[in-house]
PDB file of C-alpha atoms in Angstrom:
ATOM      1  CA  UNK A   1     261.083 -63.003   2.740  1.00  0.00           C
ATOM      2  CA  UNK A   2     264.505 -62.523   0.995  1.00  0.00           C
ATOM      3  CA  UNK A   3     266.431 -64.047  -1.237  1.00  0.00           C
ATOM      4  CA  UNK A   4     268.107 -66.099   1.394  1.00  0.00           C
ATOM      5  CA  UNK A   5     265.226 -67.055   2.610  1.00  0.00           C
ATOM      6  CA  UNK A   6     263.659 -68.527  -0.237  1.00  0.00           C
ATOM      7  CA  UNK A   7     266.744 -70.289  -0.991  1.00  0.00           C
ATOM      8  CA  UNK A   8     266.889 -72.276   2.398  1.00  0.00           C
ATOM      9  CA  UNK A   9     263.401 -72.958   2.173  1.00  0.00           C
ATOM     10  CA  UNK A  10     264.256 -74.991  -1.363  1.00  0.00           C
ATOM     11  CA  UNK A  11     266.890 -76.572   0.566  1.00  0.00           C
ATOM     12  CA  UNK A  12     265.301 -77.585   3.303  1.00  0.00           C
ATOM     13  CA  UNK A  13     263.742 -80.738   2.152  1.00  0.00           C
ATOM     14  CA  UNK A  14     266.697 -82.299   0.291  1.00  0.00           C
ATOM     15  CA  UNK A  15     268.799 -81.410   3.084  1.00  0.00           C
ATOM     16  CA  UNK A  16     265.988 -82.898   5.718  1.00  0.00           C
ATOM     17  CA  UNK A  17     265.961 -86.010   3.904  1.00  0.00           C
ATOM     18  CA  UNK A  18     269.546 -86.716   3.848  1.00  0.00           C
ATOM     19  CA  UNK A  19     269.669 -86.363   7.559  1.00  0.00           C
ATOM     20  CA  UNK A  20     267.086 -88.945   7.738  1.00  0.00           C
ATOM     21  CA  UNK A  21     268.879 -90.794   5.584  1.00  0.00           C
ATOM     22  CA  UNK A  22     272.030 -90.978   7.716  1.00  0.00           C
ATOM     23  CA  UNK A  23     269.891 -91.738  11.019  1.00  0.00           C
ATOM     24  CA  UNK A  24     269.597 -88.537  12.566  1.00  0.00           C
ATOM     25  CA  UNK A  25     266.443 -87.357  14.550  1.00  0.00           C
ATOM     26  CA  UNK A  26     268.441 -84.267  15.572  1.00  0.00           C
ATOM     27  CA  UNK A  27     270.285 -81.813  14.363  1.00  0.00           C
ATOM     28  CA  UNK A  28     272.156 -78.404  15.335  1.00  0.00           C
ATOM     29  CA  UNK A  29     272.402 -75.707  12.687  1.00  0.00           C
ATOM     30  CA  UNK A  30     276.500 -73.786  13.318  1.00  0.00           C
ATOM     31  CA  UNK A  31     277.595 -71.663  11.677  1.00  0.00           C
ATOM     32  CA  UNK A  32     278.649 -71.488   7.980  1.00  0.00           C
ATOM     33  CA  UNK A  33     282.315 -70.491   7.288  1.00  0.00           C
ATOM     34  CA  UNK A  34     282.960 -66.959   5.143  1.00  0.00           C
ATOM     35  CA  UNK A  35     285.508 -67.422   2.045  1.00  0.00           C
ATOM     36  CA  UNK A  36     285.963 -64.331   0.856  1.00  0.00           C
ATOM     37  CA  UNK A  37     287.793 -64.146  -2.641  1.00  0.00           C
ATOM     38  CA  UNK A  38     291.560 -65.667  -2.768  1.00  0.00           C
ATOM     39  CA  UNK A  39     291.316 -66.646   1.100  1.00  0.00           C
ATOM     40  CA  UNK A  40     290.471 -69.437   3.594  1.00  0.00           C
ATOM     41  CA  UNK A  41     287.208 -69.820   5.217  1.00  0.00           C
ATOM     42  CA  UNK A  42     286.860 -68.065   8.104  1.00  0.00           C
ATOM     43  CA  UNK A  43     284.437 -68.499  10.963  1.00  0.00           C
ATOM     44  CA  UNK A  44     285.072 -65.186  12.605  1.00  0.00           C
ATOM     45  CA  UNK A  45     283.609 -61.720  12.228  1.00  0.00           C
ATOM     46  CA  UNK A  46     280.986 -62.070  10.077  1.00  0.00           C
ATOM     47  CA  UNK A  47     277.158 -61.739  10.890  1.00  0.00           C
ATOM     48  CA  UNK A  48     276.115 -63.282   7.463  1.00  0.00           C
ATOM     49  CA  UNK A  49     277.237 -66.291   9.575  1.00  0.00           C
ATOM     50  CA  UNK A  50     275.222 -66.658  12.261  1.00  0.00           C
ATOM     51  CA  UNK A  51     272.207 -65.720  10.588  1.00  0.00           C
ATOM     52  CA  UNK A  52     272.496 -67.935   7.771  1.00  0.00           C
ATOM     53  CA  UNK A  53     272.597 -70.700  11.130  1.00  0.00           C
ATOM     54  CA  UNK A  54     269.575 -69.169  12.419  1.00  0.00           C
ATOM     55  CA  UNK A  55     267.651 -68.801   9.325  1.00  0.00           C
ATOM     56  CA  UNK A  56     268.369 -72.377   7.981  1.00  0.00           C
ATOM     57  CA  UNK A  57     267.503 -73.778  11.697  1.00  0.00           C
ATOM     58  CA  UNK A  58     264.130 -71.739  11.017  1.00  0.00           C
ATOM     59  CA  UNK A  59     263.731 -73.188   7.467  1.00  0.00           C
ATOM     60  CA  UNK A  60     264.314 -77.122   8.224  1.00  0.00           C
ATOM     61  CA  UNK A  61     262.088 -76.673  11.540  1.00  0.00           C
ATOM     62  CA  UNK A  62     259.164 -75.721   8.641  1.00  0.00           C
ATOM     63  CA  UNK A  63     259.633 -78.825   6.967  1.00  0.00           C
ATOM     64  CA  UNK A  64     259.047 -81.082   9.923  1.00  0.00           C
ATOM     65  CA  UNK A  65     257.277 -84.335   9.477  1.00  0.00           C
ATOM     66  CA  UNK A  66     255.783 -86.096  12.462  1.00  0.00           C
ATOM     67  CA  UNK A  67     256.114 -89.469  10.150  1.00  0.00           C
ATOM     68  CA  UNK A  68     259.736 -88.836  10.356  1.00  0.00           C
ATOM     69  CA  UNK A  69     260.767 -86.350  12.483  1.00  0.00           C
ATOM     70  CA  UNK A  70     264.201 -84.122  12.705  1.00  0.00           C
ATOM     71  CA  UNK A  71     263.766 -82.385  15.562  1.00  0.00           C
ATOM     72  CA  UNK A  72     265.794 -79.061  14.938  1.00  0.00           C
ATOM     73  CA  UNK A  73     267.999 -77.343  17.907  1.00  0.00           C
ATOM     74  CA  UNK A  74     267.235 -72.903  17.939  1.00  0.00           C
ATOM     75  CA  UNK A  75     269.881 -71.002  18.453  1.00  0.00           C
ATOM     76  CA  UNK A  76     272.544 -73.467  18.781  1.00  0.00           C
ATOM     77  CA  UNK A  77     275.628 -72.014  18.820  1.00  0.00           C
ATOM     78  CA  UNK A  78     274.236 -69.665  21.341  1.00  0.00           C
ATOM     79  CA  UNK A  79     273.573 -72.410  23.231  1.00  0.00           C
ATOM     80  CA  UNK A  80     276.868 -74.122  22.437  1.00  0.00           C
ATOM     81  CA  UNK A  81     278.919 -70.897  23.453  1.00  0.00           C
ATOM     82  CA  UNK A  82     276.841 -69.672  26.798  1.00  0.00           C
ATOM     83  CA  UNK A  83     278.551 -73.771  27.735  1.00  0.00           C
ATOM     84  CA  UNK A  84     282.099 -73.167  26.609  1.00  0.00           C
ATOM     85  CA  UNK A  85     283.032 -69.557  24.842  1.00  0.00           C
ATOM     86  CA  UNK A  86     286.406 -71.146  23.411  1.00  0.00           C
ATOM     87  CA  UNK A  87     284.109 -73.615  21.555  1.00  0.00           C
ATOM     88  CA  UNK A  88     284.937 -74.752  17.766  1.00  0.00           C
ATOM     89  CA  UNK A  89     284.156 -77.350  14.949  1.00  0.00           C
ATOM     90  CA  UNK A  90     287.060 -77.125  12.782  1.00  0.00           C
ATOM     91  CA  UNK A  91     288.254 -80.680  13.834  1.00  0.00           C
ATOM     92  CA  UNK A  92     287.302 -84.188  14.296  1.00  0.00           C
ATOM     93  CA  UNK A  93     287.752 -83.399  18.034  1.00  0.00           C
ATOM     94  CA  UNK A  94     285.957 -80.292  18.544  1.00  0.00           C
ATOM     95  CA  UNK A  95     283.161 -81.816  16.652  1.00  0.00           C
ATOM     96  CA  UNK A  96     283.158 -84.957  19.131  1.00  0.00           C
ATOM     97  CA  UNK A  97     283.045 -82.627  21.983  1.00  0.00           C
ATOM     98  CA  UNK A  98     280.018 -80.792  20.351  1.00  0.00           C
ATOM     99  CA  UNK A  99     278.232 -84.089  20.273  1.00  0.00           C
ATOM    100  CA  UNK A 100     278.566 -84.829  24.120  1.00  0.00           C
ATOM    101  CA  UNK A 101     276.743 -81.857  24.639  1.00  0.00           C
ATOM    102  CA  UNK A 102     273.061 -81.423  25.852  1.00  0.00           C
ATOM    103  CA  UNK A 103     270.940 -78.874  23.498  1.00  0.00           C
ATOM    104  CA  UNK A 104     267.523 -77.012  24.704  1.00  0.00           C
ATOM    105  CA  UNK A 105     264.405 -78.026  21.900  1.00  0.00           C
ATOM    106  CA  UNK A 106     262.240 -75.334  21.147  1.00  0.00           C
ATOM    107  CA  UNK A 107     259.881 -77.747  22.582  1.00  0.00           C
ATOM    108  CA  UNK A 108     258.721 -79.156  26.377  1.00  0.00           C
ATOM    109  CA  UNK A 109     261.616 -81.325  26.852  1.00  0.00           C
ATOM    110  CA  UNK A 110     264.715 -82.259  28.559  1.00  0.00           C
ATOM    111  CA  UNK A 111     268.275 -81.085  27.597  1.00  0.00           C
ATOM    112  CA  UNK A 112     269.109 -83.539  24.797  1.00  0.00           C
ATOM    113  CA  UNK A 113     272.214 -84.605  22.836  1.00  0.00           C
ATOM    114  CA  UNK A 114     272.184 -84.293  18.897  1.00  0.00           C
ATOM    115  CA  UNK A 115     272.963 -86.931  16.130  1.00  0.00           C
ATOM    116  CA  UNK A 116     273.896 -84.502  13.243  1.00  0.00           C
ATOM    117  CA  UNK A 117     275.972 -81.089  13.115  1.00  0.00           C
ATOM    118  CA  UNK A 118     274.825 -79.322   9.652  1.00  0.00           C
ATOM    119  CA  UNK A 119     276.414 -75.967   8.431  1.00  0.00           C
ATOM    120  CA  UNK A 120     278.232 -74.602   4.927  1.00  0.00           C
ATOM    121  CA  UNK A 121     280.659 -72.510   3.196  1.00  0.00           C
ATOM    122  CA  UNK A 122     279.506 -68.654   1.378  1.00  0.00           C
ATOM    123  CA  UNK A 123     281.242 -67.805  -1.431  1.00  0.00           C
ATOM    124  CA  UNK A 124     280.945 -64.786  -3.012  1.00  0.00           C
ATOM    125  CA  UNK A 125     282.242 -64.667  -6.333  1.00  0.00           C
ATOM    126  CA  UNK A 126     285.511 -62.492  -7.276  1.00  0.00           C
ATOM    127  CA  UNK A 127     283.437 -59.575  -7.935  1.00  0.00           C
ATOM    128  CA  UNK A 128     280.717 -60.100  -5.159  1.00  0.00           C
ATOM    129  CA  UNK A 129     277.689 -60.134  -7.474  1.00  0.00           C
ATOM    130  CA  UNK A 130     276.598 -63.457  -6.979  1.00  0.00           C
ATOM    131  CA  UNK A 131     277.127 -65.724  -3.738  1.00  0.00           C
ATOM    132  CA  UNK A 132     277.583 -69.615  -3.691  1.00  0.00           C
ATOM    133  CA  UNK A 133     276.514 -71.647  -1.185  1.00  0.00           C
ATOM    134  CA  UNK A 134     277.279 -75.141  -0.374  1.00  0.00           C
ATOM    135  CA  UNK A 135     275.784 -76.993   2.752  1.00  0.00           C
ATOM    136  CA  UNK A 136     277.455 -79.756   4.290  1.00  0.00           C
ATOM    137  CA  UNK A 137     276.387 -82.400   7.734  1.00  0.00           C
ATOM    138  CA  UNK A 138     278.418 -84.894   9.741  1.00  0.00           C
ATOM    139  CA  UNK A 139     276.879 -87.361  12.392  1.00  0.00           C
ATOM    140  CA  UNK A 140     277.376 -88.412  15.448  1.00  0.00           C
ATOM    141  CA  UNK A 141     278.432 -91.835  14.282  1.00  0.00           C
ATOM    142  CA  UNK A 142     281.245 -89.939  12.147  1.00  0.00           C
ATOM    143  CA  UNK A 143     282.335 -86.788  13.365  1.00  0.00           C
ATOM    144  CA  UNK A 144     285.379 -86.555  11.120  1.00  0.00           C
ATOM    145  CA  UNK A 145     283.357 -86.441   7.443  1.00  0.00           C
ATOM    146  CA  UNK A 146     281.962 -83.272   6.600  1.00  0.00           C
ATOM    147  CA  UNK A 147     279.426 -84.939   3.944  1.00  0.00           C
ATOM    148  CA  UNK A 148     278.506 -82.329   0.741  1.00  0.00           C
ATOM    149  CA  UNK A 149     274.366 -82.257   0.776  1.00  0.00           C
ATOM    150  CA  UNK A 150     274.712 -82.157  -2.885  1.00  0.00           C
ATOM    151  CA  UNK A 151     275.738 -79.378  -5.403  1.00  0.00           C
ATOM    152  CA  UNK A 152     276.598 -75.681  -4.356  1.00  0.00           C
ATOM    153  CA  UNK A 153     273.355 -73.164  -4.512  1.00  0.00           C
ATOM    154  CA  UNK A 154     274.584 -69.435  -6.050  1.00  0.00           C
ATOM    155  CA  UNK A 155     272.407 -66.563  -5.384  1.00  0.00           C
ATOM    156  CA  UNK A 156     272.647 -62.968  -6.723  1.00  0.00           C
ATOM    157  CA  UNK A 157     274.103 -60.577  -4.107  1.00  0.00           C
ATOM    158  CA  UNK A 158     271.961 -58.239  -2.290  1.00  0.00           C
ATOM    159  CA  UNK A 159     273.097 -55.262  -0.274  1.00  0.00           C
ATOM    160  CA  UNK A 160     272.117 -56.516   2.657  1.00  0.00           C
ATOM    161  CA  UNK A 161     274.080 -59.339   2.194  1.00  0.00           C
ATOM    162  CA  UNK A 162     277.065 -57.303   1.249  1.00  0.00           C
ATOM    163  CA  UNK A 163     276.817 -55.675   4.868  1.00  0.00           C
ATOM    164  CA  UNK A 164     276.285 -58.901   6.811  1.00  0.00           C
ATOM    165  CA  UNK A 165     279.317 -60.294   4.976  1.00  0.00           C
ATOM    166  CA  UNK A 166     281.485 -57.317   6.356  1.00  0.00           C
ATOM    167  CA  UNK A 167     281.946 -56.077   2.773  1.00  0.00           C
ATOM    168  CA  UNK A 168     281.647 -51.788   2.214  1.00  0.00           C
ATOM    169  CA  UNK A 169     279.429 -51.136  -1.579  1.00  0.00           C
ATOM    170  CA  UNK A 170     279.127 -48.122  -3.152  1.00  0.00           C
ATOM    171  CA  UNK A 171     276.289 -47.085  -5.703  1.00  0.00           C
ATOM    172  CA  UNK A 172     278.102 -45.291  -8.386  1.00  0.00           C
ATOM    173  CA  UNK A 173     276.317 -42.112  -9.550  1.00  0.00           C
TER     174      UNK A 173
END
C-alpha cells in the first residue's frame, strides 16, 4: 500500500476506540476538508478528498471487533449525495440532517441511521513536502462539536498526492 495507507491503518485503532468511547456502533467516513497554504478549508474540487473518506472507511472496517463492534458505512457520501446533491456538513444543522438519514452496510441489512460522522483537515505544508493530517468525529448526541481524535499525523508528500490534491509538480532537471 502507500503511504496513506499505512498511515490510516495506524490510525485506525485509536480512532476506533474513541468512537466506542463516545457510544457509537456506527459511523460514516465524509470527506476531509483541503487547506491549502494561507487559505480556508475547502471541501470542493479535490479528489485527495474523497479518497482519503474511502480509504479511512476501508482502514477502520479492518479493525473491526465483534466484542465491540463499529460497524463502518462504504461509500458514504456517495450514498449521502445520490439522497440530496446540495448536501453539506459545515454546520450544526447540516450535520443534524446527516444523522436522520438511513445508510446501506456493506453487510445483509436494512437501511440504518448512524451515531458518529468522522472526517479531517489535509494540510500540506507551505512548500508541499510534507502533509498534516488531523482527524476529527462528532455524534449523534452532539452534532455541533467537531471532537480532535488526538494530535495531527504529517506525512511526506508523494506525487500522487500532489495530483489528487489538485496541485501541478515539476521534477527539475
Amino acid at each position: 500500500g502507500d503511504r496513506i495507507d499505512r498511515m490510516l491503518a495506524a490510525e485506525a485503532p485509536r480512532l476506533l476506540q474513541q468512537l466506542r468511547s463516545s457510544g457509537a456502533n456506527s459511523v460514516a467516513v465524509l470527506p476531509f476538508r483541503l487547506r491549502h497554504p494561507n487559505a480556508e478549508p475547502s471541501l470542493r474540487g479535490a479528489v485527495v478528498q474523497t479518497v482519503f473518506a474511502v480509504k479511512l472507511e476501508r482502514a477502520l472496517a479492518t479493525f473491526y471487533d465483534r466484542r465491540e463492534p463499529v460497524r463502518v458505512v462504504f461509500d458514504a457520501w456517495s450514498q449521502v449525495l445520490q439522497q440530496d446533491r446540495q448536501a453539506g456538513f459545515s454546520t450544526k444543522q447540516e450535520r443534524k440532517e446527516l444523522f436522520e438519514k438511513r445508510f446501506e452496510f456493506p453487510v445483509k441489512s436494512p437501511p440504518m441511521e448512524i451515531d458518529a460522522l468522522v472526517t479531517g483537515i489535509i494540510q500540506p505544508s507551505d512548500d508541499y513536502r510534507a502533509t498534516t493530517v488531523s482527524f476529527e468525529f462528532c455524534t449523534r448526541d452532539e452534532p455541533g462539536q467537531w471532537k480532535r481524535t488526538g494530535p495531527p499525523v504529517v506525512i511526506e508528500t508523494d506525487r500522487s498526492f500532489l495530483v489528487g490534491m489538485g496541485r501541478g509538480f515539476f521534477v527539475p532537471r
